[in-house]
Amino acid sequence: MKNFFKLKEHETNIRTELLAGLTSFFAAVYIIVVNASILSDGGVSMEPLIIATVLASLIGCVLVALLSNAPLIIMPGMGINALFTYTIVNTMGLTFQQALAAVIVAGVLFIVVAVTPLADMLTSSIPTSLKEAITVGIGIFITFLGLQKAGLIVGDASTLVKLGDISSKEVIVFFITMILMLVLFIKDVPGSFLIGILSGTVISMLFGIVDLSSFQFSLPNFSEYKQVFLSANFSGIASISFWIATFSLTLVLVFENIGLLHGQIDGMLKQPSKRQRALNAVAFTTIICGICGTSPSVSTVEGSAGIAAGGKTGLTSIFAGFLFLISIFFIPVISLIPNSAIAPVLIIIGGLMIQNIVSINFEDFTESFPAFLTLTIIPLTFSIVDGIAFGFIAYPICKLATKKYKDVSIPMYVISAIFLIYFVLHATQI
C-alpha cells in the first residue's frame, strides 16, 4: 500500500491519509441524501437511488485513486443532478431510464474529450463569461429548489410564486436548521453540512414532522434497486431531445470538472501532472453512474476538505470510498431525513456557486448580456439547457452586431447553431 500510493514520495503516511479520507467523507456524505432526494423528483423512490449513489461514489473514489493517485472524491454531482431530473426528465420528456442512457452516452463523449486535445480546445473556445454564467445560473436554480423544498416559496396562480406559510412546522424547522448550518459552515466546522442535516432531522422529530412509529431498521432492499440498476433505455436515441440532453450533460461535465480539477490538483495539491488522469477517472465514472442508476459524477468541491486536511494521495480516496460503502447499511436511517433538513444545504451550495459572478465582465455589454440571459433563464424556466442555449445564441449575435468577429471561435458558432436548430425544431414540433 505504501509503495503503490508512494506515500514516502508524497511526504505523507497512512494515518494522515485516513484522517483526510474521514474528513472528505463527512464533508461529502450529505450528497448521498440530497442527490437521491433530487433524483426522486424524477419518479423513482429514494431507497434505490441512495444505493445507486453509494455504489457510484465507491467506484468513482477507487477509480480516481488507482488511475491518478489523487485524493479526490468522485461522486454524483450537485447541479448536474438538477439538470438530469428537472430538465431532461421533467421538462424534455425523457423517462428516467432514457435519461440514464443519455448519461452513458455522455460518459462516452466525455471520455473522447478527456483523452484527446478536445478538452483544452473546447474550454478555450467558449468565453469565460458564459462558463461562469452557467455555474451562477445553476447556483440560483439550486437555491430556488432549496427554497421550494423548505416550503418558503410556493406556487401561486396569479404571481407564479409567493411566500409560503412561515408559521408551518416545516418552515420553522427549516429556519432553525438554516441558521445552525450557516453558522457552522461560516466557522469552517468540519462536517458542517452533516451536523446540520442530522440536527435538522432531530428537530423535525421533536416537531412531529418525522414519524418514527413505523420505523424499522433493516438491511438495504436490493430488490427495489432493479428499478435503476442496468435499466438504461436507449429507445429514444433517435430523438432530438435525447441528443440535446446528451450534449448538455457533456457540456456541463466537461466545463465543471476541468474547472474543479484545476482548482484542486493545480491550485491546492500543486501536482498538475495528475490532472489529466483524474479527468479520465471522472469520465469513466460517468458511464458507471448511468449503469448504477444515478446522475453523472464530478470531482466534488467537498473533496477539497480532505486535501486541506493533509490528503496527498489516492489512499485518501480509497478510505473515503469504503466509508461510502459502509453507509449503505444505514439507508433506513438516511431515508428519514426530511426536506426541511436538506433545503439549507442546497441554498448554501447555491450561495457558493453564485460567487463566480465576479468573473463575468460586466464592463463589456456584449459579454455581460449573454451571461445575464443564461443565469436568469436557467432558474426562471426551470431548465439549465434552455438557459445555456439562450446565452450561447445571444453571444455571437452581440459580437457580430459590434463587429467583434474575432471574439467568437468557430466551435462557438457551431454550438450556437446547434442550439438554434433545437429551438426551431422544438417550435415546429418536428
PDB file of N, CA and C in Angstrom, residues 9-45:
ATOM      1  N   GLU A   9       7.185   9.277  -1.009  1.00  0.00           N
ATOM      2  CA  GLU A   9       7.492  10.275  -2.041  1.00  0.00           C
ATOM      3  C   GLU A   9       6.614  11.521  -1.889  1.00  0.00           C
ATOM      4  N   HIS A  10       5.382  11.314  -1.416  1.00  0.00           N
ATOM      5  CA  HIS A  10       4.458  12.431  -1.239  1.00  0.00           C
ATOM      6  C   HIS A  10       4.533  13.028   0.170  1.00  0.00           C
ATOM      7  N   GLU A  11       5.466  12.543   0.971  1.00  0.00           N
ATOM      8  CA  GLU A  11       5.682  13.045   2.337  1.00  0.00           C
ATOM      9  C   GLU A  11       4.398  12.966   3.173  1.00  0.00           C
ATOM     10  N   THR A  12       3.793  11.777   3.174  1.00  0.00           N
ATOM     11  CA  THR A  12       2.587  11.553   3.960  1.00  0.00           C
ATOM     12  C   THR A  12       2.638  10.154   4.557  1.00  0.00           C
ATOM     13  N   ASN A  13       1.602   9.767   5.305  1.00  0.00           N
ATOM     14  CA  ASN A  13       1.559   8.441   5.921  1.00  0.00           C
ATOM     15  C   ASN A  13       0.118   7.948   5.978  1.00  0.00           C
ATOM     16  N   ILE A  14      -0.054   6.684   6.377  1.00  0.00           N
ATOM     17  CA  ILE A  14      -1.386   6.075   6.385  1.00  0.00           C
ATOM     18  C   ILE A  14      -2.337   6.827   7.312  1.00  0.00           C
ATOM     19  N   ARG A  15      -1.843   7.236   8.488  1.00  0.00           N
ATOM     20  CA  ARG A  15      -2.699   7.942   9.450  1.00  0.00           C
ATOM     21  C   ARG A  15      -3.224   9.251   8.867  1.00  0.00           C
ATOM     22  N   THR A  16      -2.346  10.011   8.240  1.00  0.00           N
ATOM     23  CA  THR A  16      -2.761  11.288   7.650  1.00  0.00           C
ATOM     24  C   THR A  16      -3.776  11.078   6.539  1.00  0.00           C
ATOM     25  N   GLU A  17      -3.534  10.057   5.709  1.00  0.00           N
ATOM     26  CA  GLU A  17      -4.447   9.772   4.607  1.00  0.00           C
ATOM     27  C   GLU A  17      -5.802   9.284   5.125  1.00  0.00           C
ATOM     28  N   LEU A  18      -5.785   8.519   6.223  1.00  0.00           N
ATOM     29  CA  LEU A  18      -7.037   8.047   6.823  1.00  0.00           C
ATOM     30  C   LEU A  18      -7.852   9.218   7.360  1.00  0.00           C
ATOM     31  N   LEU A  19      -7.194  10.116   8.080  1.00  0.00           N
ATOM     32  CA  LEU A  19      -7.887  11.290   8.617  1.00  0.00           C
ATOM     33  C   LEU A  19      -8.432  12.166   7.495  1.00  0.00           C
ATOM     34  N   ALA A  20      -7.658  12.288   6.424  1.00  0.00           N
ATOM     35  CA  ALA A  20      -8.114  13.071   5.269  1.00  0.00           C
ATOM     36  C   ALA A  20      -9.326  12.404   4.619  1.00  0.00           C
ATOM     37  N   GLY A  21      -9.297  11.067   4.541  1.00  0.00           N
ATOM     38  CA  GLY A  21     -10.428  10.332   3.990  1.00  0.00           C
ATOM     39  C   GLY A  21     -11.683  10.508   4.828  1.00  0.00           C
ATOM     40  N   LEU A  22     -11.516  10.457   6.151  1.00  0.00           N
ATOM     41  CA  LEU A  22     -12.644  10.680   7.058  1.00  0.00           C
ATOM     42  C   LEU A  22     -13.214  12.082   6.876  1.00  0.00           C
ATOM     43  N   THR A  23     -12.322  13.053   6.767  1.00  0.00           N
ATOM     44  CA  THR A  23     -12.750  14.444   6.589  1.00  0.00           C
ATOM     45  C   THR A  23     -13.537  14.614   5.298  1.00  0.00           C
ATOM     46  N   SER A  24     -13.013  14.046   4.219  1.00  0.00           N
ATOM     47  CA  SER A  24     -13.705  14.129   2.927  1.00  0.00           C
ATOM     48  C   SER A  24     -15.068  13.447   2.993  1.00  0.00           C
ATOM     49  N   PHE A  25     -15.102  12.281   3.642  1.00  0.00           N
ATOM     50  CA  PHE A  25     -16.357  11.532   3.742  1.00  0.00           C
ATOM     51  C   PHE A  25     -17.415  12.332   4.483  1.00  0.00           C
ATOM     52  N   PHE A  26     -17.059  12.863   5.649  1.00  0.00           N
ATOM     53  CA  PHE A  26     -18.036  13.611   6.432  1.00  0.00           C
ATOM     54  C   PHE A  26     -18.439  14.915   5.746  1.00  0.00           C
ATOM     55  N   ALA A  27     -17.538  15.460   4.933  1.00  0.00           N
ATOM     56  CA  ALA A  27     -17.878  16.677   4.192  1.00  0.00           C
ATOM     57  C   ALA A  27     -18.837  16.385   3.050  1.00  0.00           C
ATOM     58  N   ALA A  28     -18.737  15.176   2.476  1.00  0.00           N
ATOM     59  CA  ALA A  28     -19.493  14.861   1.253  1.00  0.00           C
ATOM     60  C   ALA A  28     -20.650  13.893   1.448  1.00  0.00           C
ATOM     61  N   VAL A  29     -20.762  13.257   2.617  1.00  0.00           N
ATOM     62  CA  VAL A  29     -21.767  12.201   2.790  1.00  0.00           C
ATOM     63  C   VAL A  29     -23.193  12.721   2.619  1.00  0.00           C
ATOM     64  N   TYR A  30     -23.405  14.010   2.890  1.00  0.00           N
ATOM     65  CA  TYR A  30     -24.744  14.577   2.729  1.00  0.00           C
ATOM     66  C   TYR A  30     -25.244  14.450   1.284  1.00  0.00           C
ATOM     67  N   ILE A  31     -24.294  14.383   0.328  1.00  0.00           N
ATOM     68  CA  ILE A  31     -24.664  14.304  -1.090  1.00  0.00           C
ATOM     69  C   ILE A  31     -25.489  13.048  -1.370  1.00  0.00           C
ATOM     70  N   ILE A  32     -25.229  11.978  -0.609  1.00  0.00           N
ATOM     71  CA  ILE A  32     -25.991  10.738  -0.800  1.00  0.00           C
ATOM     72  C   ILE A  32     -27.481  11.011  -0.662  1.00  0.00           C
ATOM     73  N   VAL A  33     -27.837  11.730   0.391  1.00  0.00           N
ATOM     74  CA  VAL A  33     -29.241  12.022   0.661  1.00  0.00           C
ATOM     75  C   VAL A  33     -29.784  13.068  -0.309  1.00  0.00           C
ATOM     76  N   VAL A  34     -29.029  14.151  -0.479  1.00  0.00           N
ATOM     77  CA  VAL A  34     -29.506  15.253  -1.320  1.00  0.00           C
ATOM     78  C   VAL A  34     -29.649  14.804  -2.771  1.00  0.00           C
ATOM     79  N   ASN A  35     -28.678  14.039  -3.259  1.00  0.00           N
ATOM     80  CA  ASN A  35     -28.740  13.560  -4.640  1.00  0.00           C
ATOM     81  C   ASN A  35     -29.958  12.661  -4.848  1.00  0.00           C
ATOM     82  N   ALA A  36     -30.166  11.740  -3.913  1.00  0.00           N
ATOM     83  CA  ALA A  36     -31.328  10.848  -4.017  1.00  0.00           C
ATOM     84  C   ALA A  36     -32.633  11.625  -3.929  1.00  0.00           C
ATOM     85  N   SER A  37     -32.651  12.656  -3.094  1.00  0.00           N
ATOM     86  CA  SER A  37     -33.851  13.476  -2.938  1.00  0.00           C
ATOM     87  C   SER A  37     -34.206  14.190  -4.238  1.00  0.00           C
ATOM     88  N   ILE A  38     -33.195  14.768  -4.891  1.00  0.00           N
ATOM     89  CA  ILE A  38     -33.427  15.476  -6.157  1.00  0.00           C
ATOM     90  C   ILE A  38     -33.840  14.497  -7.255  1.00  0.00           C
ATOM     91  N   LEU A  39     -33.142  13.371  -7.353  1.00  0.00           N
ATOM     92  CA  LEU A  39     -33.456  12.391  -8.398  1.00  0.00           C
ATOM     93  C   LEU A  39     -34.833  11.767  -8.201  1.00  0.00           C
ATOM     94  N   SER A  40     -35.273  11.667  -6.954  1.00  0.00           N
ATOM     95  CA  SER A  40     -36.585  11.060  -6.686  1.00  0.00           C
ATOM     96  C   SER A  40     -37.722  11.889  -7.279  1.00  0.00           C
ATOM     97  N   ASP A  41     -37.463  13.166  -7.533  1.00  0.00           N
ATOM     98  CA  ASP A  41     -38.470  14.005  -8.187  1.00  0.00           C
ATOM     99  C   ASP A  41     -38.669  13.596  -9.646  1.00  0.00           C
ATOM    100  N   GLY A  42     -37.830  12.673 -10.116  1.00  0.00           N
ATOM    101  CA  GLY A  42     -37.972  12.153 -11.472  1.00  0.00           C
ATOM    102  C   GLY A  42     -38.847  10.910 -11.540  1.00  0.00           C
ATOM    103  N   GLY A  43     -39.461  10.552 -10.393  1.00  0.00           N
ATOM    104  CA  GLY A  43     -40.422   9.457 -10.400  1.00  0.00           C
ATOM    105  C   GLY A  43     -39.919   8.131  -9.877  1.00  0.00           C
ATOM    106  N   VAL A  44     -38.771   8.116  -9.197  1.00  0.00           N
ATOM    107  CA  VAL A  44     -38.218   6.883  -8.632  1.00  0.00           C
ATOM    108  C   VAL A  44     -38.111   7.057  -7.121  1.00  0.00           C
ATOM    109  N   SER A  45     -38.400   6.005  -6.354  1.00  0.00           N
ATOM    110  CA  SER A  45     -38.316   6.091  -4.900  1.00  0.00           C
ATOM    111  C   SER A  45     -36.878   6.280  -4.443  1.00  0.00           C
TER     112      SER A  45
END
